Amino acid sequence: MPDRKGIYRKKRLDRGIKARADTIYLIASWREIFYLLLPRAFPVGFLLILPAVLHGYWQKVLVFACVYGLLALSWDLLASCGLFSLGQALFFGAGAYLAGGLNYYLHLPPLVTVPAATVGGGLLCAGLLAPVIRLRGVYFAMVTLMFPLLLMRGIETTGVLGGTHGLSALSPFPGETLTAYLAVLAFLACLFLFRRLINSDYGLVLMAIRDDDRAVMSGGINIYWRKTQALFLAGSVGAFAGALMTHHFQFLGMSAFALDYSILPVAAVALGGQGSFAGAALGSMILVPLSESLRALGGLRIALYCIILMVSIVALPEGLFHYLERKYHQFETRAEVE
Amino acid sequence: MSKASETILAVERVRKRFGGILAVFDVSFELKAGEFLGIIGPNGSGKTTLVNLITGFVKPDGGRVFFKGRDITSFMPYRIADMGIARTFQMVRLFYNLPAYKNIIIPLCSSRVRRLGAGRYGEKDDMAVDLLDDMGFERDSYVPYKTAGSLPHGYLKRLDLARAMALRPEVLILDELFSGMSLSEVASTLPLIEKFHEEGLSIIMIEHRLKELFRVVDRVLVLNFGRKIADGSPQEVMENEEVRKAYLGIEVEIL
Amino acid sequence: MIPTLLVYGLVNSVILALYALGFSLTYGISGLANFAHGALYILSGFAAWNLIHHMGIPLLPAALLSVALTGMLGFVFYWVLLLRIRGIALAELVVTFSAGVAILEILTWQGFYGIRYSLPVFLRGGIEVGGVAVDYQRLLVLGTGVVLVILLWLFVHHTRIGLAFRAMAQNERTALSVGIESDWVGSLSLAMGAALAAVAALVVLPLGVMESTIGYEVLIYALAVAIVGGLESTVGMILGSFLIGFGQVAAARFIGAKWMVIVPLAAIVVVLAVRPSGILGRFKELEERV
């Protein structure tokens, strides 16, 4: 058929390295080992070198990226069990105020305040959100959106914990490079821990709760207790990010509950892709440096995040990471239509 | 067999109304330990609602449910399951994008199974495959490892049964397990359930296939428009005038 | 003392009801939680200000034009952004919210805050009611609130589009099968919600100075009123606005003016924790819990 000639279709084939399940590989050569390790080892190595190479301003940007990355990972964990949070600022602020308060009023060193804020912040967030854990989807999102605003206004009105002026002259970490390494290591640890967790039986139950909570309940599993545990984990990670930033800035103010900390993680996950944690990490590593390089825009940055968020949801619902993953693991050839 | 006379589950005058419809009205019955009870009734007679009321998925407007003498009326579904009442769903609720055996991991993670002594990480996979093997999923075939969504309907029903059995329940409630199954699938599943019964499990079976049901149960309870209209041995129920009327004689003739 | 509380409580409640009216209408018809509501509110205010100050259009036509423009924006919003993600409640929420934040942040960036941005009142002067001085604009707010609620009720119960709206609200699939186009009704509901936000803005904004951050507050108030009263119930919405309105005035009087903003936030959190379906919400409870 001459008139059909020149019509091609895309043909997609999986590279033949997966055996039986997604996590079991059949490796036959060094080339294949390299193929599998490259996408894992390269970003890790790159991130570990960065704090030593970067200086001054861009080192700060790296810390920002890791902090937002932690918040995005924490968001992704909650989303895995069906809790959609629009208030990552709550976790961040809780950690920031705990660490800052302990340091300012009790003069405890960062070595104590950061771990204390991590655990305490997780407990606080889980405790605050436990009463609304039965809410689904939109309703849970609304409560989490309101909580940081409520706490922010509460601090503003009552004037506790420094009120509108905040607390300043907090103890810094010893050295900028050390801070950067702490942030990078925490970020990588959290990324791999969460990826491990979600592939375990524990993660299986969490994801099942998202898909069909009634079926999980009929399996004798207390879904609210599991969700509370997930909240504690996510809250701890967010609180750690807050505590880190507080000591990094040596200042603590109401801005710890700002909308930035709620929106950017969601935008990062929407851009990177939900469900794999790598997407969240990738998204924040792209978004934060991008927005920092556009710093001249000032307040427009939030608008930019929002626009990226909208475009990712409407135009690229699977996310960048899943798109890249597909491209990496599949041949795409053009086959002539017969 | 002193245990046989013990009441394990008691339902006392439960009532549920959805909008203007009385789904279940003043239904009471008792289930003895080790007993096999069938619940039948025409479509919309409140059978599934009754199951939901017992297992805590729907809260009754009135009445109470006792399990081993303990009032479980206000308990959450997971707590009731945790105490040992497992159920299957009429419309199977499975995780279709997971491999079949992974569906069984979820109940194996419950605190009930942990209490009764389940394995650590990794062993759960083996336990799940063992359980599926018992249900007729051959362990050496690909079937247990295929995603649940790619399995035929009869397998899904048995997967749901396996999930309920993974809890090692004391009372098993089967909500129309055989609906949508082929005759041969029913023929291969029925002996399994009889085996559970012989091992001492108390079973409540809701079914439209009266022929199979009447062959295996000890006692039958008939619902119509949310009310209990008969309760007795299969023979007694078959001869009951009201039951014949409810079924318009059609299905009773098949017997 | 008591009369002041009553009058200002009443005015405040009606203002809150006006904030919530458009939000509730959109949600009630198409189940769409329009989190850009606050942004549309303040945007219409700035649109009117620009029409008056830069184009020299008199107040009343400018106001009408602004209402029409905002309504059209809501309509376009639906077809451009929401069409592809319709039905995924969370994506809808995130997209409308981020669109709202984007609008507000762009307005802030453009420098739309400060004393010079205020809309003129429609009527000057005032009267005394039971010993309390009330200006005409506040009376206009009261009147608009009452008239809008009555008009909406008539519209929804006695016009063809209104009946289609109600059909959609009750059962989308059945409505589809009798030839009501879901997207058409959805976009119309969003347009009407946006237009109502604009009407509210044009009567309420002259009472104070315009600022883009008001957009966030309006969203919070609208949400608080809708959640407290029950998201799909009109009577609940009115009840909710009165509860929060008087609660706020009482908090301002007895604890301190700063506590006014705490009231709606706390109300949202408490109601969602204790009774998520709201005071008069009916069937939600089964869906959201258990």
mmCIF file with all atom_site columns, C-alpha atoms in Angstrom, chain A residues 14-28 32 35-36 40 199 329, chain B residues 99 101-102 121 125 142 145:
data_model
loop_
_atom_site.group_PDB
_atom_site.id
_atom_site.type_symbol
_atom_site.label_atom_id
_atom_site.label_alt_id
_atom_site.label_comp_id
_atom_site.label_asym_id
_atom_site.label_entity_id
_atom_site.label_seq_id
_atom_site.pdbx_PDB_ins_code
_atom_site.Cartn_x
_atom_site.Cartn_y
_atom_site.Cartn_z
_atom_site.occupancy
_atom_site.B_iso_or_equiv
_atom_site.pdbx_formal_charge
_atom_site.auth_seq_id
_atom_site.auth_comp_id
_atom_site.auth_asym_id
_atom_site.auth_atom_id
_atom_site.pdbx_PDB_model_num
ATOM 1  C CA . ASP A 1 14  ? 10.899 -2.559  28.318 1.00 0.00 ? 14  ASP A CA 1
ATOM 2  C CA . ARG A 1 15  ? 14.606 -3.129  28.607 1.00 0.00 ? 15  ARG A CA 1
ATOM 3  C CA . GLY A 1 16  ? 14.953 -6.786  29.530 1.00 0.00 ? 16  GLY A CA 1
ATOM 4  C CA . ILE A 1 17  ? 16.391 -6.390  32.945 1.00 0.00 ? 17  ILE A CA 1
ATOM 5  C CA . LYS A 1 18  ? 13.391 -6.760  35.173 1.00 0.00 ? 18  LYS A CA 1
ATOM 6  C CA . ALA A 1 19  ? 12.460 -10.226 36.361 1.00 0.00 ? 19  ALA A CA 1
ATOM 7  C CA . ARG A 1 20  ? 9.069  -11.139 37.796 1.00 0.00 ? 20  ARG A CA 1
ATOM 8  C CA . ALA A 1 21  ? 8.611  -8.059  39.963 1.00 0.00 ? 21  ALA A CA 1
ATOM 9  C CA . ASP A 1 22  ? 9.533  -4.403  39.954 1.00 0.00 ? 22  ASP A CA 1
ATOM 10 C CA . THR A 1 23  ? 12.197 -4.821  42.594 1.00 0.00 ? 23  THR A CA 1
ATOM 11 C CA . ILE A 1 24  ? 13.870 -8.006  41.361 1.00 0.00 ? 24  ILE A CA 1
ATOM 12 C CA . TYR A 1 25  ? 16.420 -7.600  38.578 1.00 0.00 ? 25  TYR A CA 1
ATOM 13 C CA . LEU A 1 26  ? 18.178 -10.097 36.416 1.00 0.00 ? 26  LEU A CA 1
ATOM 14 C CA . ILE A 1 27  ? 21.714 -8.871  35.996 1.00 0.00 ? 27  ILE A CA 1
ATOM 15 C CA . ALA A 1 28  ? 24.058 -10.452 33.513 1.00 0.00 ? 28  ALA A CA 1
ATOM 16 C CA . GLU A 1 32  ? 23.678 -3.774  33.389 1.00 0.00 ? 32  GLU A CA 1
ATOM 17 C CA . TYR A 1 35  ? 22.762 0.825   34.071 1.00 0.00 ? 35  TYR A CA 1
ATOM 18 C CA . LEU A 1 36  ? 20.959 0.144   37.325 1.00 0.00 ? 36  LEU A CA 1
ATOM 19 C CA . ARG A 1 40  ? 20.963 6.058   42.013 1.00 0.00 ? 40  ARG A CA 1
ATOM 20 C CA . ASN A 1 199 ? 8.444  -0.872  49.754 1.00 0.00 ? 199 ASN A CA 1
ATOM 21 C CA . HIS A 1 329 ? 13.634 1.942   31.252 1.00 0.00 ? 329 HIS A CA 1
ATOM 22 C CA . PRO B 2 99  ? 0.196  -8.976  43.113 1.00 0.00 ? 99  PRO B CA 1
ATOM 23 C CA . TYR B 2 101 ? -0.369 -12.588 47.383 1.00 0.00 ? 101 TYR B CA 1
ATOM 24 C CA . LYS B 2 102 ? 0.412  -9.027  48.480 1.00 0.00 ? 102 LYS B CA 1
ATOM 25 C CA . TYR B 2 121 ? 9.469  -9.509  57.741 1.00 0.00 ? 121 TYR B CA 1
ATOM 26 C CA . ASP B 2 125 ? 5.197  -13.463 51.950 1.00 0.00 ? 125 ASP B CA 1
ATOM 27 C CA . TYR B 2 142 ? 2.256  -17.702 38.181 1.00 0.00 ? 142 TYR B CA 1
ATOM 28 C CA . TYR B 2 145 ? 2.166  -13.456 41.744 1.00 0.00 ? 145 TYR B CA 1
#
